[in-house]
XYZ file of C-alpha atoms in Angstrom:
638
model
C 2.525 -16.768 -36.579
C 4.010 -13.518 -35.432
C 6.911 -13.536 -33.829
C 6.814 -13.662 -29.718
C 9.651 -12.407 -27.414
C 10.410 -15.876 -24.773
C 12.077 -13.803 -21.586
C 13.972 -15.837 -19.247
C 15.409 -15.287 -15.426
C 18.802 -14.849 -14.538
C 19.477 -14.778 -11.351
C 22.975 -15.313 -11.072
C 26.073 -15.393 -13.776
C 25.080 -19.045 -14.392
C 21.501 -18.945 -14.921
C 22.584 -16.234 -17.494
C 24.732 -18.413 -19.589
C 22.265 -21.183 -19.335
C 18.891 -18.866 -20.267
C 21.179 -17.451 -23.410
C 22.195 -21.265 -23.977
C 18.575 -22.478 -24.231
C 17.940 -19.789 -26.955
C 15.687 -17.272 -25.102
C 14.886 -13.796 -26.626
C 15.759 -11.650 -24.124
C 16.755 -12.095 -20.204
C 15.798 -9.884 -16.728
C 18.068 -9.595 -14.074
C 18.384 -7.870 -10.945
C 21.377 -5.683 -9.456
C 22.650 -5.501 -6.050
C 19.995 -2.994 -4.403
C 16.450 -2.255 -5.633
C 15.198 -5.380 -7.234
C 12.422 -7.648 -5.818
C 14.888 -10.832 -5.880
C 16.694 -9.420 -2.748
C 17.789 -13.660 -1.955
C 18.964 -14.145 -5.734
C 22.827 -14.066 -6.380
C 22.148 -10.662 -8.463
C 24.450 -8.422 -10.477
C 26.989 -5.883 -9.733
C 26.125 -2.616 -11.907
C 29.657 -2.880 -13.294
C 28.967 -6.028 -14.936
C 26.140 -4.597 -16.966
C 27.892 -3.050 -20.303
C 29.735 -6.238 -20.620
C 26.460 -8.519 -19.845
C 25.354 -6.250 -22.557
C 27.866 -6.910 -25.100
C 27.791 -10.722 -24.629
C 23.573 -10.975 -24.741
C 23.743 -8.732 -27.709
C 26.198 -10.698 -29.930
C 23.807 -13.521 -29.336
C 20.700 -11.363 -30.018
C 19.500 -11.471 -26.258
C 18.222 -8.295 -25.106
C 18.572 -7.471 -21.191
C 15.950 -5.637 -18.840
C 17.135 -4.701 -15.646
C 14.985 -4.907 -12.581
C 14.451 -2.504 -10.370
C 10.898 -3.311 -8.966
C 11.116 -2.191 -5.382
C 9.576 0.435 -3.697
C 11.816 3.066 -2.215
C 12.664 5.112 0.480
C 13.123 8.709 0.841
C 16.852 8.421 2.238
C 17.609 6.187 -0.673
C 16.747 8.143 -3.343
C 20.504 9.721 -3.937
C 21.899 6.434 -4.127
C 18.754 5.546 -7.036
C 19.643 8.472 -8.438
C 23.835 7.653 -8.307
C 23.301 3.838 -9.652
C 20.433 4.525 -12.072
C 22.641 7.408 -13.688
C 25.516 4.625 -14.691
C 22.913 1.975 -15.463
C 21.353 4.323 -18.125
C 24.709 5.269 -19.657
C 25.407 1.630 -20.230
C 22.067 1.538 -21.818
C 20.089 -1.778 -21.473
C 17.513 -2.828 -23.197
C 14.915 -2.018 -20.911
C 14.540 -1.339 -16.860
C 11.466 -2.687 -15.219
C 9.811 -0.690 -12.574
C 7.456 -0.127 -9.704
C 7.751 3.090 -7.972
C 6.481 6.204 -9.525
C 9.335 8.124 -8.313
C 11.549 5.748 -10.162
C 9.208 6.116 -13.228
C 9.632 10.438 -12.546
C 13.416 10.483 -12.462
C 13.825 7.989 -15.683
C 11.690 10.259 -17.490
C 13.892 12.903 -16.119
C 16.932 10.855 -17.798
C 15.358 10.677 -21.302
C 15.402 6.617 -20.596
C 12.755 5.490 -22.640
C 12.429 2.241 -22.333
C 10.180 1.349 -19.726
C 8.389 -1.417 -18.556
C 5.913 -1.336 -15.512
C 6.591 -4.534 -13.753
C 3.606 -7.273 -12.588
C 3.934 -5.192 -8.802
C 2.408 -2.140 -10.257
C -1.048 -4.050 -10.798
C -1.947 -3.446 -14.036
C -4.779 -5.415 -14.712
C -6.963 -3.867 -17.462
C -7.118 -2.203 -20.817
C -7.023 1.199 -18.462
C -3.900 -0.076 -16.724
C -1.826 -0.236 -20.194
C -3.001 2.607 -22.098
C -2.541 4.709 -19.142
C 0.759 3.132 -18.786
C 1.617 3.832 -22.710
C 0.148 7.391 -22.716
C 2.245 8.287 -19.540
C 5.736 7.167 -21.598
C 6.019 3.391 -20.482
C 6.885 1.286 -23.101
C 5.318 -2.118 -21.908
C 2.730 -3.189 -18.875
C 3.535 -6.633 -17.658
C 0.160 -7.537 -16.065
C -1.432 -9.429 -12.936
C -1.217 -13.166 -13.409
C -4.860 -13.414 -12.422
C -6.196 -12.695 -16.043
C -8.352 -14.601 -18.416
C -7.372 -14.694 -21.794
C -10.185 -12.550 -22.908
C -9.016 -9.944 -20.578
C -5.325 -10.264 -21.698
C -6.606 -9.783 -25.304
C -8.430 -6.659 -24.325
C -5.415 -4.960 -22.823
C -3.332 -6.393 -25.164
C -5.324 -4.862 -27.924
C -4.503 -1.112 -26.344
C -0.672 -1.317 -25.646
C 2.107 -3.608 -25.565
C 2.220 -6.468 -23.189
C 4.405 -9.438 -21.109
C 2.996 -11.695 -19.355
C 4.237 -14.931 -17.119
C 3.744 -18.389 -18.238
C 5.520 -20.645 -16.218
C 6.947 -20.645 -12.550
C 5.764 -19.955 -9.363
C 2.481 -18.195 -8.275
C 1.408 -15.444 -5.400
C -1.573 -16.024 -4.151
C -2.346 -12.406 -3.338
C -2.113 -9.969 -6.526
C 1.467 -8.407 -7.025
C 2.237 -5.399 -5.084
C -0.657 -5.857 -2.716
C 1.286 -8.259 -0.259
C 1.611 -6.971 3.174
C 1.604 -10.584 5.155
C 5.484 -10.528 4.685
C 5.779 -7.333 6.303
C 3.322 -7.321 8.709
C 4.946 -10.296 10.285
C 8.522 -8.535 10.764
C 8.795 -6.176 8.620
C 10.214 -7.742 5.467
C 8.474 -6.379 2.755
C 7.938 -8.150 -0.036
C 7.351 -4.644 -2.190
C 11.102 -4.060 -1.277
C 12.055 -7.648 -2.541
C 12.515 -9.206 1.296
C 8.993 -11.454 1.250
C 9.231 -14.612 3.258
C 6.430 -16.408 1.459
C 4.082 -16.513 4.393
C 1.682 -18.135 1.720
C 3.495 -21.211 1.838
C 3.104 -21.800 5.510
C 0.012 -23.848 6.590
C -2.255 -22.983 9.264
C -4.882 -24.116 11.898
C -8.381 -24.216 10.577
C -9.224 -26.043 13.698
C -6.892 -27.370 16.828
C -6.283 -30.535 14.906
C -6.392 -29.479 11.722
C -3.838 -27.849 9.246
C -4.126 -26.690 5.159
C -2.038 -24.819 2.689
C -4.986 -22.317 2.452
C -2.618 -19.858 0.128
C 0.186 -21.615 -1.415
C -0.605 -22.146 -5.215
C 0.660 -24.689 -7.898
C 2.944 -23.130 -10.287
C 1.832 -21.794 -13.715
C 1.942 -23.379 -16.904
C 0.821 -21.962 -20.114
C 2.603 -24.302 -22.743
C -0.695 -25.332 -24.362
C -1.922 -21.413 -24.770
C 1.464 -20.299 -26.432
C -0.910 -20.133 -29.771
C -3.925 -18.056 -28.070
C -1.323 -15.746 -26.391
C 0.092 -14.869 -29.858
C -2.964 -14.255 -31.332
C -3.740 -11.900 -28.658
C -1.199 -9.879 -29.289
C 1.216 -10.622 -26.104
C 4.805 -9.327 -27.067
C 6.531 -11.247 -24.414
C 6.364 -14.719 -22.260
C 7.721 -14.407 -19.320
C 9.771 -17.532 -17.083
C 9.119 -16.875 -13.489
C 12.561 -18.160 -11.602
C 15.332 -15.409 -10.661
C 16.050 -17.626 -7.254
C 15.825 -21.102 -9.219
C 18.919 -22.813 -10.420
C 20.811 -22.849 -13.970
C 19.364 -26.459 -14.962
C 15.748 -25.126 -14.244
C 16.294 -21.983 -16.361
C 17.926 -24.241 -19.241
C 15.063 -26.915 -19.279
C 12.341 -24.403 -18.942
C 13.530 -22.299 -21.684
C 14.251 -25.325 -23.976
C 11.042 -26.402 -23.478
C 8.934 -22.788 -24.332
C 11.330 -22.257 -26.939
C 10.227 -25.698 -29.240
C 7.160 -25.254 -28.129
C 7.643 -21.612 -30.186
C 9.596 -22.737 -32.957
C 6.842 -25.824 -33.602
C 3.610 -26.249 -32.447
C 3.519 -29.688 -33.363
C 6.550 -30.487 -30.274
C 4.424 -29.037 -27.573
C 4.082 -32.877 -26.352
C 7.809 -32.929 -26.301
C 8.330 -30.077 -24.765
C 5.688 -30.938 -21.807
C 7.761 -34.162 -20.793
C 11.098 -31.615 -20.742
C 9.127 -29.942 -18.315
C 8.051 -32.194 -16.149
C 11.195 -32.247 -15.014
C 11.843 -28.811 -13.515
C 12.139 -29.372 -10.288
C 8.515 -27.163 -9.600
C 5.444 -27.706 -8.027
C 2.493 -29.515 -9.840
C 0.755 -27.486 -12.177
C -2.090 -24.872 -12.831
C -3.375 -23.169 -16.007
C -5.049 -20.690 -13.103
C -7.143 -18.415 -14.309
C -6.608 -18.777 -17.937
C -7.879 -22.275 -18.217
C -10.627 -21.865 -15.437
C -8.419 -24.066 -13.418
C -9.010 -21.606 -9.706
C -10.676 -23.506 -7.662
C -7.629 -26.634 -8.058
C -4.993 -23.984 -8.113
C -4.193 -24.464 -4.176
C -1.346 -27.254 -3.395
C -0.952 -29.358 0.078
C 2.308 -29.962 -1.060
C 4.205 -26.148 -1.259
C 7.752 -27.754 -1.694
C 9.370 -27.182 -5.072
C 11.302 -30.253 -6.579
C 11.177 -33.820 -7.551
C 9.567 -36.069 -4.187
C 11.587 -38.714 -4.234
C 9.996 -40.673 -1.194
C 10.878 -40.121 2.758
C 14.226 -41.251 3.935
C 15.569 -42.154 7.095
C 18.566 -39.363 8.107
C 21.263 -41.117 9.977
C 24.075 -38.747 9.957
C 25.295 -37.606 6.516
C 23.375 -40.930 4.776
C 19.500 -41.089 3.422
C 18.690 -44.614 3.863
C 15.637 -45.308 0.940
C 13.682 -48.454 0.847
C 14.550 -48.296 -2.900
C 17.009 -46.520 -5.076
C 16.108 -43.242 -6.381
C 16.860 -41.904 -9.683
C 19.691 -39.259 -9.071
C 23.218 -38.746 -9.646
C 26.156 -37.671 -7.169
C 26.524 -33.982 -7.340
C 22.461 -33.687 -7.604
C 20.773 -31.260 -4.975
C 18.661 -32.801 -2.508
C 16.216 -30.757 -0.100
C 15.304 -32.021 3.223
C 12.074 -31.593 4.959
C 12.051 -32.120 8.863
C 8.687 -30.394 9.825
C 6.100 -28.163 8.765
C 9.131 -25.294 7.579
C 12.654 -26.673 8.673
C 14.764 -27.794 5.566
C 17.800 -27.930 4.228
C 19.634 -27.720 0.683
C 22.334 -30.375 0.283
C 24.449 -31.944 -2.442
C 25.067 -36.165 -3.544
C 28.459 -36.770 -2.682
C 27.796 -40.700 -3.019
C 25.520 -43.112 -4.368
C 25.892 -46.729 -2.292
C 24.702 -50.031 -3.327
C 22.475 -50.298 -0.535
C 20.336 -47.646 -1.847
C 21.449 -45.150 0.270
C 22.839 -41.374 -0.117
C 25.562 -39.603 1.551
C 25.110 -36.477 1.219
C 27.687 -33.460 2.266
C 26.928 -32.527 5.283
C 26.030 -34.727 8.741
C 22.832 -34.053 10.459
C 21.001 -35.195 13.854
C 19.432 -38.495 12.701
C 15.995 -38.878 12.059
C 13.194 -41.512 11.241
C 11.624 -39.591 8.374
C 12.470 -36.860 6.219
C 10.692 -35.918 3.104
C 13.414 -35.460 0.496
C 13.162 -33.610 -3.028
C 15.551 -33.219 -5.676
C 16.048 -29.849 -6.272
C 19.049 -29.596 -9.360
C 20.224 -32.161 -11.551
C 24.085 -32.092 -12.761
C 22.700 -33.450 -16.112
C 22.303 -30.463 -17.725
C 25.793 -28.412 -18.024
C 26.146 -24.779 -19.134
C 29.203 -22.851 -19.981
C 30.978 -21.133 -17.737
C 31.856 -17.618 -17.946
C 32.601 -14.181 -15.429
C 32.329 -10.929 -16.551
C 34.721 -8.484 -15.128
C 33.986 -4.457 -13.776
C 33.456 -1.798 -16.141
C 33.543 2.260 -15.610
C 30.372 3.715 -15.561
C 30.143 7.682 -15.553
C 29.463 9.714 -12.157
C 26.685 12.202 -11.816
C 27.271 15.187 -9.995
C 26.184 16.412 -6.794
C 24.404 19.538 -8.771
C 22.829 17.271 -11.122
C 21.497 15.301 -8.145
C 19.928 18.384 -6.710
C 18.494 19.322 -9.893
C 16.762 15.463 -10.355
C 15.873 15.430 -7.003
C 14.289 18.786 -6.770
C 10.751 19.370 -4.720
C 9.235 22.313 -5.044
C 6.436 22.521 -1.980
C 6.457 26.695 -1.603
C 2.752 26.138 -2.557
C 1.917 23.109 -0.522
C -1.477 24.113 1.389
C -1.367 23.063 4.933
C -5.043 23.698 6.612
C -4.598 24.621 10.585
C -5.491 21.774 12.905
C -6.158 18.267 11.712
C -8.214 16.804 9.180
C -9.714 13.171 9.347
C -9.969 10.553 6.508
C -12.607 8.153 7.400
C -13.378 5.198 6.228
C -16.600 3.252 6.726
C -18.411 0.502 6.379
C -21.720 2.177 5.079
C -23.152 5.049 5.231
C -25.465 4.322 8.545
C -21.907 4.203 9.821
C -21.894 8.197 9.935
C -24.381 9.146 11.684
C -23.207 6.459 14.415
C -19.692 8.440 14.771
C -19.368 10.432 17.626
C -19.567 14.567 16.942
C -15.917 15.267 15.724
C -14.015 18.644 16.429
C -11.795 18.365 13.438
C -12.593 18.839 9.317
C -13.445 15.527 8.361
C -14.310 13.810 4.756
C -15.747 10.453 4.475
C -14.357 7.716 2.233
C -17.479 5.742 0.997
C -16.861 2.392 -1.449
C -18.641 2.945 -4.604
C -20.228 -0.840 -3.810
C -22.669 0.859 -2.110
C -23.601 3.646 -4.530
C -27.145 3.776 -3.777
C -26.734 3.997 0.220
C -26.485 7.985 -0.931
C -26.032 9.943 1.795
C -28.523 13.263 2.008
C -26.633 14.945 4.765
C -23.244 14.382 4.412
C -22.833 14.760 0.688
C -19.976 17.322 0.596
C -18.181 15.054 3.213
C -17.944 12.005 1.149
C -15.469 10.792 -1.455
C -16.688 7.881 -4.094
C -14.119 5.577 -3.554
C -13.118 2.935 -6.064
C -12.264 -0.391 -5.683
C -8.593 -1.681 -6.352
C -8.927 -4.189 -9.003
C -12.034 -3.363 -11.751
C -12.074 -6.202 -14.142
C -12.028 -5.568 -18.302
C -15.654 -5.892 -18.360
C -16.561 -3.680 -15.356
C -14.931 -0.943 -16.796
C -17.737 0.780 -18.545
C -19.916 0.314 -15.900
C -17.704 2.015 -13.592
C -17.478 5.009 -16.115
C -21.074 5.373 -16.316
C -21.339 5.235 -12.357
C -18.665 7.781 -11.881
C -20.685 10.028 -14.369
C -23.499 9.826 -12.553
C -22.350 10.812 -9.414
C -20.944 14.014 -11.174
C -24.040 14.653 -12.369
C -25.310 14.253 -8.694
C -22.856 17.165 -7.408
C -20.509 14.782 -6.069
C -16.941 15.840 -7.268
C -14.552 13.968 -4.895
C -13.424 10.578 -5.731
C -10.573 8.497 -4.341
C -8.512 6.371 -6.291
C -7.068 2.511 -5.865
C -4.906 2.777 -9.048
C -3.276 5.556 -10.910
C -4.691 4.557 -14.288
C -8.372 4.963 -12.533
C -7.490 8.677 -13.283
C -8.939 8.420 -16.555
C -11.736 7.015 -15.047
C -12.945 10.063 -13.773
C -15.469 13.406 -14.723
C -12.871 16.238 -15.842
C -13.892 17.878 -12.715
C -13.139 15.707 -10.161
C -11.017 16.271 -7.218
C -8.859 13.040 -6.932
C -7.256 11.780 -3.672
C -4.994 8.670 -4.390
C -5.894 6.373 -1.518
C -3.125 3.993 0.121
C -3.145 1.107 -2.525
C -1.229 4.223 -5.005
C 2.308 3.589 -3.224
C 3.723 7.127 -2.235
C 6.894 6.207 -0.380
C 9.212 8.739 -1.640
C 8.669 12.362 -2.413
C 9.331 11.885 -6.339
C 6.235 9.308 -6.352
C 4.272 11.838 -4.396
C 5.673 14.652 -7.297
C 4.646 12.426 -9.991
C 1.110 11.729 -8.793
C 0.480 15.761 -8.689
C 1.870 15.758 -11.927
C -0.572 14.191 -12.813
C -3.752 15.535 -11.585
C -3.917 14.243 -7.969
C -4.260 16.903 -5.557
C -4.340 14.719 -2.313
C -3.055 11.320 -1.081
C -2.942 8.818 1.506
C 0.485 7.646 2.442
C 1.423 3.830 2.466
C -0.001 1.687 5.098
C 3.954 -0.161 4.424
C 5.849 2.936 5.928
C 7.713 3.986 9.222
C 8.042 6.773 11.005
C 12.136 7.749 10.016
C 10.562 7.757 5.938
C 7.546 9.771 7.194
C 9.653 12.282 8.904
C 12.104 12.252 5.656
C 9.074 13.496 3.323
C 9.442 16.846 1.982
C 5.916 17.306 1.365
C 3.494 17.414 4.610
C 0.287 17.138 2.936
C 0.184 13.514 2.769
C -2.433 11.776 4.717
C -1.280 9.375 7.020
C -2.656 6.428 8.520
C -3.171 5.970 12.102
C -5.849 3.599 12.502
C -6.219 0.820 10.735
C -6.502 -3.168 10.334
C -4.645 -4.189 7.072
C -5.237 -6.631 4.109
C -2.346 -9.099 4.481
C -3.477 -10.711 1.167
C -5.624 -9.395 -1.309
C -6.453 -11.897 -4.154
C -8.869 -12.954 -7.222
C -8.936 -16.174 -5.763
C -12.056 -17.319 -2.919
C -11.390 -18.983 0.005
C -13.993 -20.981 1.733
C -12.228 -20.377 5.140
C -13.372 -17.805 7.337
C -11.714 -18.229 10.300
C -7.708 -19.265 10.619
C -4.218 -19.135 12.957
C -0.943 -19.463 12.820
C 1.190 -19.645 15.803
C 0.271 -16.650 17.300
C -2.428 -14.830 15.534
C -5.585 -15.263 14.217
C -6.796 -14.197 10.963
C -10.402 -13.596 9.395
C -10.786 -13.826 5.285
C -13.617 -12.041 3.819
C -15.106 -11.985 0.119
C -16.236 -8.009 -0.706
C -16.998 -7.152 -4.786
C -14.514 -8.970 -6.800
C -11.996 -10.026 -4.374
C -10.985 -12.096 -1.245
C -9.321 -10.042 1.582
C -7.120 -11.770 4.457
C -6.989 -9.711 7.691
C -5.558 -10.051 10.931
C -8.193 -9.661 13.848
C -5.290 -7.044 15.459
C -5.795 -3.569 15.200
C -3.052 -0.820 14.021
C -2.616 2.254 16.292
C -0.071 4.663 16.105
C -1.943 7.638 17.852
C 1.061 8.130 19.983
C 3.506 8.526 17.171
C 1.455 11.901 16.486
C 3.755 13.726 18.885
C 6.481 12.483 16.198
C 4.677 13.870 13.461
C 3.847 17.416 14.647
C 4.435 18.943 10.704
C 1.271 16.781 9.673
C -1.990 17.392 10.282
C -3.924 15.158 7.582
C -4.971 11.076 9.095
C -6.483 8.504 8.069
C -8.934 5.698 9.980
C -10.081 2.771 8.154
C -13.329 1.811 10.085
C -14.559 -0.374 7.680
C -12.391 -3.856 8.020
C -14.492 -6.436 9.626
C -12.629 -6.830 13.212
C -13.990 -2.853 14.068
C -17.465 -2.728 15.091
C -19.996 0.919 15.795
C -19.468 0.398 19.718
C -15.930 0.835 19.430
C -16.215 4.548 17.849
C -15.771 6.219 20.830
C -13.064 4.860 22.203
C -11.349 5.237 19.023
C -11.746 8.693 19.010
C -11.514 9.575 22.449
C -7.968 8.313 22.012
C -7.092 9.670 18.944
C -7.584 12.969 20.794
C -5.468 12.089 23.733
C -2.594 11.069 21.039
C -2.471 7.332 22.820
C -2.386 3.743 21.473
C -5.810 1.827 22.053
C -4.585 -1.076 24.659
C -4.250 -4.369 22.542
C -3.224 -2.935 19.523
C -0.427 -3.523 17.388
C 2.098 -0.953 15.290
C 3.038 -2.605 12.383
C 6.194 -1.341 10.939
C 6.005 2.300 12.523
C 8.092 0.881 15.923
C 10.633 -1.574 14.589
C 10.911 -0.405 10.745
C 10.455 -1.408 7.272
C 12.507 -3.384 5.940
């Protein structure tokens, strides 16, 4: 069999040890800033050269993470950090922001690796990827094997086989945010998918919160695929979960014959129960009632710092418990004594109470070395050189006089019912409904494609997009920046709000490239829109966005938490979450007087044709619609 890189987490100096330990190929970590493990222990940049040297004499390569999206005011401080982290020279950096992608490629770093947050989900996705200068696509956890094959077949590969699972697809995760502002795209995600909510008054479910992956049993059909790497999810899980799950993968690799074995090692990890997902048609059992990671051992009565069991549980002092009060109250605590009544102290005292759910969580059974790496000096870049990375050239940006409308719709009856418009608008139409083809609006619309086109849709979609060329249609909007080579040679591309612009490189990068306008994130707030040097974007001002967008169906239409409601809705190949609240930020226009391109999304299911008006009437007044909310354009993005 050909050889197979095993990649493990580490998400602290222990996990390290114990990943290199275990005998993985090659480890990722994150740094201080930048990574989408914000709540991991992390790295100091210093450490790296000498993380380097100790991983290499062991024959462990390193990737360093730096998945987040970024902000225009943080770019010089990118720029500062990734300057010394490419002088030390790991093995490879893993990335999600374009502008990121733009200034390695200004750096001559070669070694690239999109991560899983960029989407790539198709044959398209990698060679794209490959042709642009990336040196490997990790893809979207919500393939088949057949599908991995395919884009496996066109590029190299990673993909993750055990550990914990999103239920929407990577990088298309607003819930996080939209509650507070924590966005998961900038590594701060509060897992609203593990919370449960109402389907009725009385009744609760996990709707969202999947079993964790495992992929022991495929190792074989991965190889012969072609994957290069297999990727342990787990840069927030502890040292003895890293050890056991990399033990296990790796005899599992070494011998096909101890896969047995090395399933009993991991029942042990301390995870959830288990799904193959979609590689073993496993979907529909995927969900989990039970969203707590660990080993249940039983309920407990709390009475101060003692667990009183009804029988003895099989742990050891120094194990780490977790405590479950209620629906999301726990706490992390350690064994400081085992008594012959069966009951644990543990270290800290609590308010008593009649029954906690408790869960091991770390098991002292499994020891690692121990070892600190000290700082090292990494080179400075100069303030000129920043300038000259950093560089945006918009003497030739075109700004049209007065303002320009993106909209949105539902179908295309739903433009003739708009109200007459004073302004230049352009109509984005989904190309679902390809042959609702409009006769009088035809140099208004823009073919819009969807965000996730599976392996086998592919063609089709070429064909499609070919034939509206043919038609006289020549402007089409894009979901992801592989779908470029999608398109006719002469098609005007706008990059829709899926194509994350949040920095001026990103937005350099995409022109680069071909695209010649764009919508800005719906993730954004107004102190990074006023930081852009470029005032062509488009940017949305009216709109109700997908909290989750996933593969996966939901039978639910209707849900709440404790204060909104939510409607989920099945459109072409995916299941969309939405709130039933409304974004409006028309009175943030005053604050955005160098713009003059917006966007309305009129198409989400909570918007309905006797609304237009109003809509409208106060989008020209440059006031908030009463009952609407601002997402992260008041408070901030975090």
């Amino acid at each position: 069999m050909a050889k197979i890189e095993l990649l493990a987490p580490a998400g602290s100096e222990e996990s390290l040890v114990a990943a290199v330990e275990a005998a993985c190929d090659a480890i990722y970590l994150g740094l201080a800033n930048f990574n989408a493990r914000s709540r991991a222990k992390n790295f100091q940049l210093q450490q790296v050269p000498q993380i380097l040297e100790y991983c290499h004499q062991r024959q462990v390569k390193v990737y360093i993470t730096l998945n987040t999206l970024i902000k225009n005011n943080e770019i010089t401080d990118l720029v500062k950090m990734l300057y010394k982290l490419t002088s030390a020279n790991p093995d490879a950096i893993i990335i999600q922001d374009l502008g990121l992608f733009y200034l390695l490629q200004k750096l001559n770093f070669k070694h690239i690796h999109f991560s899983t947050q960029a989407g790539i989900h198709n044959s398209l996705g990698v060679k794209f990827a490959q042709d642009k200068g990336a040196e490997r696509s990790i893809l979207a956890r919500e393939l088949t094997l057949t599908e991995i094959e395919k884009a496996s077949q066109v590029g190299e590969t990673e993909i993750f086989v055990h550990g914990a699972l999103c239920y929407s697809l990577s990088g298309a995760c607003l819930f996080s945010s939209y509650l507070g502002g924590m966005s998961a795209n900038r590594g701060k995600c509060k897992q609203p998918c593990r919370r449960a909510f109402n389907l009725t008054k009385k009744k609760k479910s996990h709707l969202f919160s999947l079993k964790d992956l495992e992929l022991i049993d495929y190792i074989p059909h991965l190889i012969k695929a072609g994957v290069k790497s297999l990727k342990i999810e787990g840069r927030m899980k502890r040292p003895d979960y890293v050890n056991q799950v990399v033990r296990a993968y790796r005899m599992a690799l070494d011998n096909t014959e101890q896969v047995d074995r090395a399933k009993e090692i991991l029942s042990k990890d301390f995870g959830r129960s288990k799904t193959l997902y979609f590689m073993g048609n496993q979907v529909s059992q995927a969900i989990t009632q039970e969203p707590f990671a660990g080993i249940f051992l039983g309920y407990a009565k709390l009475r101060g710092n003692q667990l009183l069991f009804t029988s003895k549980p099989d742990v050891h002092a120094g194990d780490k418990l977790k405590l479950y009060y209620g629906e999301e109250d726990s706490n992390t605590f350690t064994i400081t004594k085992i008594n012959a009544d069966n009951s644990l102290e543990i270290s800290e005292k609590l308010a008593n109470n009649e029954k906690v759910a408790v869960y091991q969580v770390s098991s002292l059974e499994i020891k690692t070395s121990k070892i600190s790496w000290g700082n090292t000096y990494l080179p400075n870049i100069s303030k000129s050189q920043i300038k000259e990375l950093t560089a945006i050239d918009n003497s030739h940006q075109k700004l049209r006089k007065g303002k320009r409308l993106f909209i949105r719709v539902k179908s295309i009856a739903d433009i003739a019912n708009l109200p007459k418009l004073a302004y230049q608008v352009k109509y984005l139409v989904s190309l679902d409904i390809f042959q609702q083809r409009p006769s009088n609006f035809h140099k208004q619309v823009i073919w819009e494609l969807p965000l996730f086109i599976p392996e086998n849709d592919l063609l089709k979609s070429k064909d499609l997009l070919k034939k509206l060329s043919d038609l006289g249609y020549h402007d089409f909007a894009i979901s992801h920046i592989s779908q470029i080579d999608l398109l006719p040679a002469r098609a005007n591309i706008l990059a829709n709000e899926n194509i994350y612009t949040m920095n001026d490189l990103a937005i350099k990068q995409i022109k680069e490239w071909g695209v010649s306008s764009y919508i800005l994130p719906l993730e954004n707030d107004i102190p990074n829109l006023n930081h852009y040097s470029y005032k062509d974007g488009i940017i949305p001002v009216f709109f109700t966005p997908a909290l989750f967008t996933s593969r996966m169906p939901v039978k639910q239409a209707f849900i709440k938490d404790n204060k909104n409601a939510y409607q989920i809705l099945r459109k072409g190949k995916l299941t969309y979450t939405y709130s039933l609240d409304k974004v409006c930020i028309f009175s943030f226009l005053k604050k955005l007087k160098d713009f003059n391109n917006f966007f309305l999304d009129l198409s989400t299911p909570n918007i309905s044709p006797d609304e237009y008006s109003q809509i409208f009437e106060y989008f020209k007044k440059e006031d908030n619609i009463p009952n609407t909310k601002k997402f992260n354009f008041k408070k901030g993005l975090w």
